[in-house]
Amino acid sequence: MLLGCVDRSKEPEERKQKEGDSMAWKVEEAIRSVDGRIPDIAYETSAVGKEPVSVLLEKSAVEVVEKAVKLGEDYVKNR
């Protein structure tokens, strides 16, 4: 699994102000953090007024569910 990190404390002020602009910035940052690849999971660090979040990325909702099930199975198998 490829993990992309988004440091919310580095989000530019102008991106925070425009409705919906944070999401585009977060996607760009997650991809940048893994050298231009698309991560399987993008996780955010916390920042003032922002709680940390992790997001599974896939092409469809069904694939997201399949990935979540696989993560759960791997967790149970390897704990």
PDB file of N, CA and C in Angstrom:
ATOM      1  N   MET A   1       0.844  -1.187   0.000  1.00  0.00           N
ATOM      2  CA  MET A   1       0.000   0.000   0.000  1.00  0.00           C
ATOM      3  C   MET A   1       0.882   1.240   0.000  1.00  0.00           C
ATOM      4  N   LEU A   2       0.534   2.169  -0.822  1.00  0.00           N
ATOM      5  CA  LEU A   2       1.265   3.426  -0.922  1.00  0.00           C
ATOM      6  C   LEU A   2       0.532   4.484  -0.099  1.00  0.00           C
ATOM      7  N   LEU A   3       1.232   5.077   0.867  1.00  0.00           N
ATOM      8  CA  LEU A   3       0.635   6.078   1.753  1.00  0.00           C
ATOM      9  C   LEU A   3       1.088   7.472   1.365  1.00  0.00           C
ATOM     10  N   GLY A   4       0.127   8.345   1.111  1.00  0.00           N
ATOM     11  CA  GLY A   4       0.426   9.745   0.839  1.00  0.00           C
ATOM     12  C   GLY A   4       0.090  10.576   2.065  1.00  0.00           C
ATOM     13  N   CYS A   5       0.935  11.550   2.370  1.00  0.00           N
ATOM     14  CA  CYS A   5       0.733  12.381   3.560  1.00  0.00           C
ATOM     15  C   CYS A   5       0.395  13.814   3.174  1.00  0.00           C
ATOM     16  N   VAL A   6      -0.570  14.381   3.884  1.00  0.00           N
ATOM     17  CA  VAL A   6      -0.961  15.775   3.695  1.00  0.00           C
ATOM     18  C   VAL A   6      -0.795  16.478   5.034  1.00  0.00           C
ATOM     19  N   ASP A   7       0.133  17.421   5.087  1.00  0.00           N
ATOM     20  CA  ASP A   7       0.368  18.197   6.305  1.00  0.00           C
ATOM     21  C   ASP A   7      -0.538  19.424   6.267  1.00  0.00           C
ATOM     22  N   ARG A   8      -1.668  19.352   6.966  1.00  0.00           N
ATOM     23  CA  ARG A   8      -2.659  20.433   6.917  1.00  0.00           C
ATOM     24  C   ARG A   8      -2.122  21.757   7.439  1.00  0.00           C
ATOM     25  N   SER A   9      -1.075  21.721   8.263  1.00  0.00           N
ATOM     26  CA  SER A   9      -0.516  22.977   8.776  1.00  0.00           C
ATOM     27  C   SER A   9       0.183  23.772   7.672  1.00  0.00           C
ATOM     28  N   LYS A  10       0.454  23.139   6.525  1.00  0.00           N
ATOM     29  CA  LYS A  10       1.130  23.813   5.411  1.00  0.00           C
ATOM     30  C   LYS A  10       0.155  24.309   4.342  1.00  0.00           C
ATOM     31  N   GLU A  11      -1.132  24.138   4.577  1.00  0.00           N
ATOM     32  CA  GLU A  11      -2.123  24.574   3.585  1.00  0.00           C
ATOM     33  C   GLU A  11      -2.098  26.092   3.455  1.00  0.00           C
ATOM     34  N   PRO A  12      -1.927  26.607   2.229  1.00  0.00           N
ATOM     35  CA  PRO A  12      -1.894  28.058   2.028  1.00  0.00           C
ATOM     36  C   PRO A  12      -3.220  28.719   2.430  1.00  0.00           C
ATOM     37  N   GLU A  13      -3.120  29.886   3.034  1.00  0.00           N
ATOM     38  CA  GLU A  13      -4.305  30.627   3.507  1.00  0.00           C
ATOM     39  C   GLU A  13      -5.322  30.831   2.394  1.00  0.00           C
ATOM     40  N   GLU A  14      -4.851  31.189   1.190  1.00  0.00           N
ATOM     41  CA  GLU A  14      -5.792  31.466   0.092  1.00  0.00           C
ATOM     42  C   GLU A  14      -6.569  30.219  -0.313  1.00  0.00           C
ATOM     43  N   ARG A  15      -5.993  29.030  -0.128  1.00  0.00           N
ATOM     44  CA  ARG A  15      -6.703  27.792  -0.442  1.00  0.00           C
ATOM     45  C   ARG A  15      -7.764  27.503   0.613  1.00  0.00           C
ATOM     46  N   LYS A  16      -7.483  27.865   1.858  1.00  0.00           N
ATOM     47  CA  LYS A  16      -8.446  27.642   2.946  1.00  0.00           C
ATOM     48  C   LYS A  16      -9.690  28.508   2.781  1.00  0.00           C
ATOM     49  N   GLN A  17      -9.517  29.697   2.222  1.00  0.00           N
ATOM     50  CA  GLN A  17     -10.596  30.679   2.153  1.00  0.00           C
ATOM     51  C   GLN A  17     -11.638  30.362   1.078  1.00  0.00           C
ATOM     52  N   LYS A  18     -11.214  29.765  -0.022  1.00  0.00           N
ATOM     53  CA  LYS A  18     -12.125  29.507  -1.137  1.00  0.00           C
ATOM     54  C   LYS A  18     -12.822  28.160  -0.943  1.00  0.00           C
ATOM     55  N   GLU A  19     -14.133  28.170  -0.928  1.00  0.00           N
ATOM     56  CA  GLU A  19     -14.934  26.955  -0.723  1.00  0.00           C
ATOM     57  C   GLU A  19     -14.566  25.877  -1.744  1.00  0.00           C
ATOM     58  N   GLY A  20     -14.235  24.693  -1.251  1.00  0.00           N
ATOM     59  CA  GLY A  20     -13.916  23.566  -2.111  1.00  0.00           C
ATOM     60  C   GLY A  20     -12.476  23.502  -2.583  1.00  0.00           C
ATOM     61  N   ASP A  21     -11.694  24.546  -2.329  1.00  0.00           N
ATOM     62  CA  ASP A  21     -10.320  24.590  -2.819  1.00  0.00           C
ATOM     63  C   ASP A  21      -9.382  23.727  -1.982  1.00  0.00           C
ATOM     64  N   SER A  22      -9.743  23.474  -0.727  1.00  0.00           N
ATOM     65  CA  SER A  22      -8.902  22.635   0.133  1.00  0.00           C
ATOM     66  C   SER A  22      -8.771  21.227  -0.428  1.00  0.00           C
ATOM     67  N   MET A  23      -9.845  20.685  -0.959  1.00  0.00           N
ATOM     68  CA  MET A  23      -9.811  19.311  -1.463  1.00  0.00           C
ATOM     69  C   MET A  23      -8.813  19.175  -2.608  1.00  0.00           C
ATOM     70  N   ALA A  24      -8.821  20.112  -3.542  1.00  0.00           N
ATOM     71  CA  ALA A  24      -7.867  20.063  -4.656  1.00  0.00           C
ATOM     72  C   ALA A  24      -6.438  20.145  -4.132  1.00  0.00           C
ATOM     73  N   TRP A  25      -6.197  21.019  -3.158  1.00  0.00           N
ATOM     74  CA  TRP A  25      -4.858  21.152  -2.574  1.00  0.00           C
ATOM     75  C   TRP A  25      -4.444  19.853  -1.887  1.00  0.00           C
ATOM     76  N   LYS A  26      -5.363  19.227  -1.150  1.00  0.00           N
ATOM     77  CA  LYS A  26      -5.043  17.983  -0.443  1.00  0.00           C
ATOM     78  C   LYS A  26      -4.680  16.870  -1.427  1.00  0.00           C
ATOM     79  N   VAL A  27      -5.399  16.771  -2.528  1.00  0.00           N
ATOM     80  CA  VAL A  27      -5.090  15.756  -3.542  1.00  0.00           C
ATOM     81  C   VAL A  27      -3.703  16.013  -4.127  1.00  0.00           C
ATOM     82  N   GLU A  28      -3.418  17.266  -4.478  1.00  0.00           N
ATOM     83  CA  GLU A  28      -2.104  17.623  -5.015  1.00  0.00           C
ATOM     84  C   GLU A  28      -0.994  17.261  -4.034  1.00  0.00           C
ATOM     85  N   GLU A  29      -1.192  17.581  -2.764  1.00  0.00           N
ATOM     86  CA  GLU A  29      -0.183  17.297  -1.737  1.00  0.00           C
ATOM     87  C   GLU A  29       0.023  15.802  -1.535  1.00  0.00           C
ATOM     88  N   ALA A  30      -1.048  15.033  -1.518  1.00  0.00           N
ATOM     89  CA  ALA A  30      -0.929  13.581  -1.346  1.00  0.00           C
ATOM     90  C   ALA A  30      -0.129  12.973  -2.492  1.00  0.00           C
ATOM     91  N   ILE A  31      -0.396  13.406  -3.705  1.00  0.00           N
ATOM     92  CA  ILE A  31       0.330  12.902  -4.876  1.00  0.00           C
ATOM     93  C   ILE A  31       1.783  13.366  -4.842  1.00  0.00           C
ATOM     94  N   ARG A  32       2.011  14.611  -4.491  1.00  0.00           N
ATOM     95  CA  ARG A  32       3.373  15.148  -4.394  1.00  0.00           C
ATOM     96  C   ARG A  32       4.194  14.372  -3.360  1.00  0.00           C
ATOM     97  N   SER A  33       3.556  13.973  -2.267  1.00  0.00           N
ATOM     98  CA  SER A  33       4.277  13.299  -1.181  1.00  0.00           C
ATOM     99  C   SER A  33       4.791  11.911  -1.568  1.00  0.00           C
ATOM    100  N   VAL A  34       4.261  11.354  -2.646  1.00  0.00           N
ATOM    101  CA  VAL A  34       4.715  10.038  -3.117  1.00  0.00           C
ATOM    102  C   VAL A  34       5.270  10.138  -4.541  1.00  0.00           C
ATOM    103  N   ASP A  35       5.952  11.251  -4.785  1.00  0.00           N
ATOM    104  CA  ASP A  35       6.681  11.452  -6.048  1.00  0.00           C
ATOM    105  C   ASP A  35       5.817  11.317  -7.291  1.00  0.00           C
ATOM    106  N   GLY A  36       4.613  11.887  -7.235  1.00  0.00           N
ATOM    107  CA  GLY A  36       3.757  11.937  -8.413  1.00  0.00           C
ATOM    108  C   GLY A  36       2.884  10.723  -8.651  1.00  0.00           C
ATOM    109  N   ARG A  37       2.961   9.751  -7.772  1.00  0.00           N
ATOM    110  CA  ARG A  37       2.099   8.569  -7.914  1.00  0.00           C
ATOM    111  C   ARG A  37       0.784   8.814  -7.172  1.00  0.00           C
ATOM    112  N   ILE A  38      -0.214   8.017  -7.435  1.00  0.00           N
ATOM    113  CA  ILE A  38      -1.490   8.132  -6.724  1.00  0.00           C
ATOM    114  C   ILE A  38      -1.458   7.153  -5.554  1.00  0.00           C
ATOM    115  N   PRO A  39      -1.570   7.676  -4.328  1.00  0.00           N
ATOM    116  CA  PRO A  39      -1.493   6.784  -3.167  1.00  0.00           C
ATOM    117  C   PRO A  39      -2.766   5.952  -2.997  1.00  0.00           C
ATOM    118  N   ASP A  40      -2.609   4.814  -2.320  1.00  0.00           N
ATOM    119  CA  ASP A  40      -3.770   3.994  -1.968  1.00  0.00           C
ATOM    120  C   ASP A  40      -4.540   4.644  -0.822  1.00  0.00           C
ATOM    121  N   ILE A  41      -3.787   5.242   0.092  1.00  0.00           N
ATOM    122  CA  ILE A  41      -4.367   5.915   1.250  1.00  0.00           C
ATOM    123  C   ILE A  41      -3.710   7.277   1.385  1.00  0.00           C
ATOM    124  N   ALA A  42      -4.524   8.306   1.558  1.00  0.00           N
ATOM    125  CA  ALA A  42      -4.014   9.642   1.854  1.00  0.00           C
ATOM    126  C   ALA A  42      -4.390   9.946   3.296  1.00  0.00           C
ATOM    127  N   TYR A  43      -3.380  10.244   4.106  1.00  0.00           N
ATOM    128  CA  TYR A  43      -3.681  10.597   5.489  1.00  0.00           C
ATOM    129  C   TYR A  43      -3.259  12.029   5.744  1.00  0.00           C
ATOM    130  N   GLU A  44      -4.053  12.708   6.544  1.00  0.00           N
ATOM    131  CA  GLU A  44      -3.803  14.105   6.876  1.00  0.00           C
ATOM    132  C   GLU A  44      -3.328  14.206   8.310  1.00  0.00           C
ATOM    133  N   THR A  45      -2.381  15.091   8.522  1.00  0.00           N
ATOM    134  CA  THR A  45      -2.000  15.416   9.888  1.00  0.00           C
ATOM    135  C   THR A  45      -2.964  16.479  10.395  1.00  0.00           C
ATOM    136  N   SER A  46      -3.011  16.657  11.693  1.00  0.00           N
ATOM    137  CA  SER A  46      -3.927  17.657  12.246  1.00  0.00           C
ATOM    138  C   SER A  46      -3.325  19.055  12.113  1.00  0.00           C
ATOM    139  N   ALA A  47      -4.187  20.042  12.219  1.00  0.00           N
ATOM    140  CA  ALA A  47      -3.797  21.451  12.233  1.00  0.00           C
ATOM    141  C   ALA A  47      -4.839  22.167  13.089  1.00  0.00           C
ATOM    142  N   VAL A  48      -4.599  23.424  13.378  1.00  0.00           N
ATOM    143  CA  VAL A  48      -5.537  24.179  14.203  1.00  0.00           C
ATOM    144  C   VAL A  48      -6.920  24.148  13.553  1.00  0.00           C
ATOM    145  N   GLY A  49      -7.893  23.638  14.280  1.00  0.00           N
ATOM    146  CA  GLY A  49      -9.261  23.558  13.783  1.00  0.00           C
ATOM    147  C   GLY A  49      -9.511  22.424  12.799  1.00  0.00           C
ATOM    148  N   LYS A  50      -8.508  21.583  12.559  1.00  0.00           N
ATOM    149  CA  LYS A  50      -8.643  20.469  11.611  1.00  0.00           C
ATOM    150  C   LYS A  50      -8.264  19.180  12.327  1.00  0.00           C
ATOM    151  N   GLU A  51      -9.099  18.171  12.197  1.00  0.00           N
ATOM    152  CA  GLU A  51      -8.750  16.890  12.803  1.00  0.00           C
ATOM    153  C   GLU A  51      -8.133  15.988  11.743  1.00  0.00           C
ATOM    154  N   PRO A  52      -7.263  15.062  12.160  1.00  0.00           N
ATOM    155  CA  PRO A  52      -6.626  14.180  11.185  1.00  0.00           C
ATOM    156  C   PRO A  52      -7.637  13.235  10.536  1.00  0.00           C
ATOM    157  N   VAL A  53      -7.429  12.968   9.252  1.00  0.00           N
ATOM    158  CA  VAL A  53      -8.338  12.131   8.472  1.00  0.00           C
ATOM    159  C   VAL A  53      -7.503  11.206   7.583  1.00  0.00           C
ATOM    160  N   SER A  54      -7.991  10.013   7.344  1.00  0.00           N
ATOM    161  CA  SER A  54      -7.389   9.108   6.360  1.00  0.00           C
ATOM    162  C   SER A  54      -8.448   8.776   5.319  1.00  0.00           C
ATOM    163  N   VAL A  55      -8.031   8.727   4.054  1.00  0.00           N
ATOM    164  CA  VAL A  55      -8.964   8.506   2.955  1.00  0.00           C
ATOM    165  C   VAL A  55      -8.433   7.379   2.067  1.00  0.00           C
ATOM    166  N   LEU A  56      -9.270   6.385   1.806  1.00  0.00           N
ATOM    167  CA  LEU A  56      -8.925   5.334   0.847  1.00  0.00           C
ATOM    168  C   LEU A  56      -9.251   5.846  -0.554  1.00  0.00           C
ATOM    169  N   LEU A  57      -8.328   5.662  -1.481  1.00  0.00           N
ATOM    170  CA  LEU A  57      -8.523   6.145  -2.844  1.00  0.00           C
ATOM    171  C   LEU A  57      -8.636   4.966  -3.805  1.00  0.00           C
ATOM    172  N   GLU A  58      -9.631   5.010  -4.653  1.00  0.00           N
ATOM    173  CA  GLU A  58      -9.843   4.000  -5.684  1.00  0.00           C
ATOM    174  C   GLU A  58     -10.688   4.599  -6.792  1.00  0.00           C
ATOM    175  N   LYS A  59     -10.916   3.822  -7.831  1.00  0.00           N
ATOM    176  CA  LYS A  59     -11.677   4.292  -8.990  1.00  0.00           C
ATOM    177  C   LYS A  59     -13.181   4.239  -8.781  1.00  0.00           C
ATOM    178  N   SER A  60     -13.648   3.389  -7.863  1.00  0.00           N
ATOM    179  CA  SER A  60     -15.088   3.269  -7.632  1.00  0.00           C
ATOM    180  C   SER A  60     -15.353   2.962  -6.164  1.00  0.00           C
ATOM    181  N   ALA A  61     -16.587   3.145  -5.759  1.00  0.00           N
ATOM    182  CA  ALA A  61     -16.976   2.848  -4.373  1.00  0.00           C
ATOM    183  C   ALA A  61     -16.786   1.365  -4.058  1.00  0.00           C
ATOM    184  N   VAL A  62     -17.084   0.511  -5.016  1.00  0.00           N
ATOM    185  CA  VAL A  62     -16.917  -0.935  -4.809  1.00  0.00           C
ATOM    186  C   VAL A  62     -15.446  -1.255  -4.553  1.00  0.00           C
ATOM    187  N   GLU A  63     -14.552  -0.640  -5.313  1.00  0.00           N
ATOM    188  CA  GLU A  63     -13.119  -0.880  -5.123  1.00  0.00           C
ATOM    189  C   GLU A  63     -12.626  -0.340  -3.781  1.00  0.00           C
ATOM    190  N   VAL A  64     -13.214   0.753  -3.311  1.00  0.00           N
ATOM    191  CA  VAL A  64     -12.867   1.269  -1.978  1.00  0.00           C
ATOM    192  C   VAL A  64     -13.257   0.246  -0.916  1.00  0.00           C
ATOM    193  N   VAL A  65     -14.454  -0.312  -1.038  1.00  0.00           N
ATOM    194  CA  VAL A  65     -14.912  -1.319  -0.076  1.00  0.00           C
ATOM    195  C   VAL A  65     -14.014  -2.553  -0.137  1.00  0.00           C
ATOM    196  N   GLU A  66     -13.672  -3.000  -1.331  1.00  0.00           N
ATOM    197  CA  GLU A  66     -12.782  -4.157  -1.466  1.00  0.00           C
ATOM    198  C   GLU A  66     -11.432  -3.890  -0.803  1.00  0.00           C
ATOM    199  N   LYS A  67     -10.912  -2.682  -0.981  1.00  0.00           N
ATOM    200  CA  LYS A  67      -9.635  -2.323  -0.363  1.00  0.00           C
ATOM    201  C   LYS A  67      -9.763  -2.287   1.157  1.00  0.00           C
ATOM    202  N   ALA A  68     -10.865  -1.761   1.662  1.00  0.00           N
ATOM    203  CA  ALA A  68     -11.085  -1.707   3.116  1.00  0.00           C
ATOM    204  C   ALA A  68     -11.162  -3.120   3.700  1.00  0.00           C
ATOM    205  N   VAL A  69     -11.858  -4.017   3.014  1.00  0.00           N
ATOM    206  CA  VAL A  69     -11.957  -5.408   3.473  1.00  0.00           C
ATOM    207  C   VAL A  69     -10.572  -6.045   3.478  1.00  0.00           C
ATOM    208  N   LYS A  70      -9.793  -5.821   2.428  1.00  0.00           N
ATOM    209  CA  LYS A  70      -8.429  -6.373   2.352  1.00  0.00           C
ATOM    210  C   LYS A  70      -7.574  -5.840   3.495  1.00  0.00           C
ATOM    211  N   LEU A  71      -7.671  -4.557   3.786  1.00  0.00           N
ATOM    212  CA  LEU A  71      -6.921  -3.986   4.913  1.00  0.00           C
ATOM    213  C   LEU A  71      -7.312  -4.660   6.222  1.00  0.00           C
ATOM    214  N   GLY A  72      -8.604  -4.868   6.417  1.00  0.00           N
ATOM    215  CA  GLY A  72      -9.079  -5.535   7.628  1.00  0.00           C
ATOM    216  C   GLY A  72      -8.568  -6.963   7.730  1.00  0.00           C
ATOM    217  N   GLU A  73      -8.612  -7.676   6.619  1.00  0.00           N
ATOM    218  CA  GLU A  73      -8.112  -9.057   6.607  1.00  0.00           C
ATOM    219  C   GLU A  73      -6.614  -9.103   6.905  1.00  0.00           C
ATOM    220  N   ASP A  74      -5.859  -8.192   6.290  1.00  0.00           N
ATOM    221  CA  ASP A  74      -4.412  -8.137   6.536  1.00  0.00           C
ATOM    222  C   ASP A  74      -4.115  -7.792   7.987  1.00  0.00           C
ATOM    223  N   TYR A  75      -4.902  -6.893   8.548  1.00  0.00           N
ATOM    224  CA  TYR A  75      -4.710  -6.511   9.950  1.00  0.00           C
ATOM    225  C   TYR A  75      -4.912  -7.721  10.865  1.00  0.00           C
ATOM    226  N   VAL A  76      -6.002  -8.449  10.656  1.00  0.00           N
ATOM    227  CA  VAL A  76      -6.300  -9.618  11.494  1.00  0.00           C
ATOM    228  C   VAL A  76      -5.206 -10.673  11.336  1.00  0.00           C
ATOM    229  N   LYS A  77      -4.751 -10.880  10.121  1.00  0.00           N
ATOM    230  CA  LYS A  77      -3.744 -11.900   9.839  1.00  0.00           C
ATOM    231  C   LYS A  77      -2.376 -11.551  10.448  1.00  0.00           C
ATOM    232  N   ASN A  78      -2.042 -10.272  10.497  1.00  0.00           N
ATOM    233  CA  ASN A  78      -0.690  -9.851  10.894  1.00  0.00           C
ATOM    234  C   ASN A  78      -0.575  -9.237  12.276  1.00  0.00           C
ATOM    235  N   ARG A  79      -1.631  -9.244  13.050  1.00  0.00           N
ATOM    236  CA  ARG A  79      -1.506  -8.595  14.366  1.00  0.00           C
ATOM    237  C   ARG A  79      -0.886  -9.475  15.390  1.00  0.00           C
TER     238      ARG A  79
END
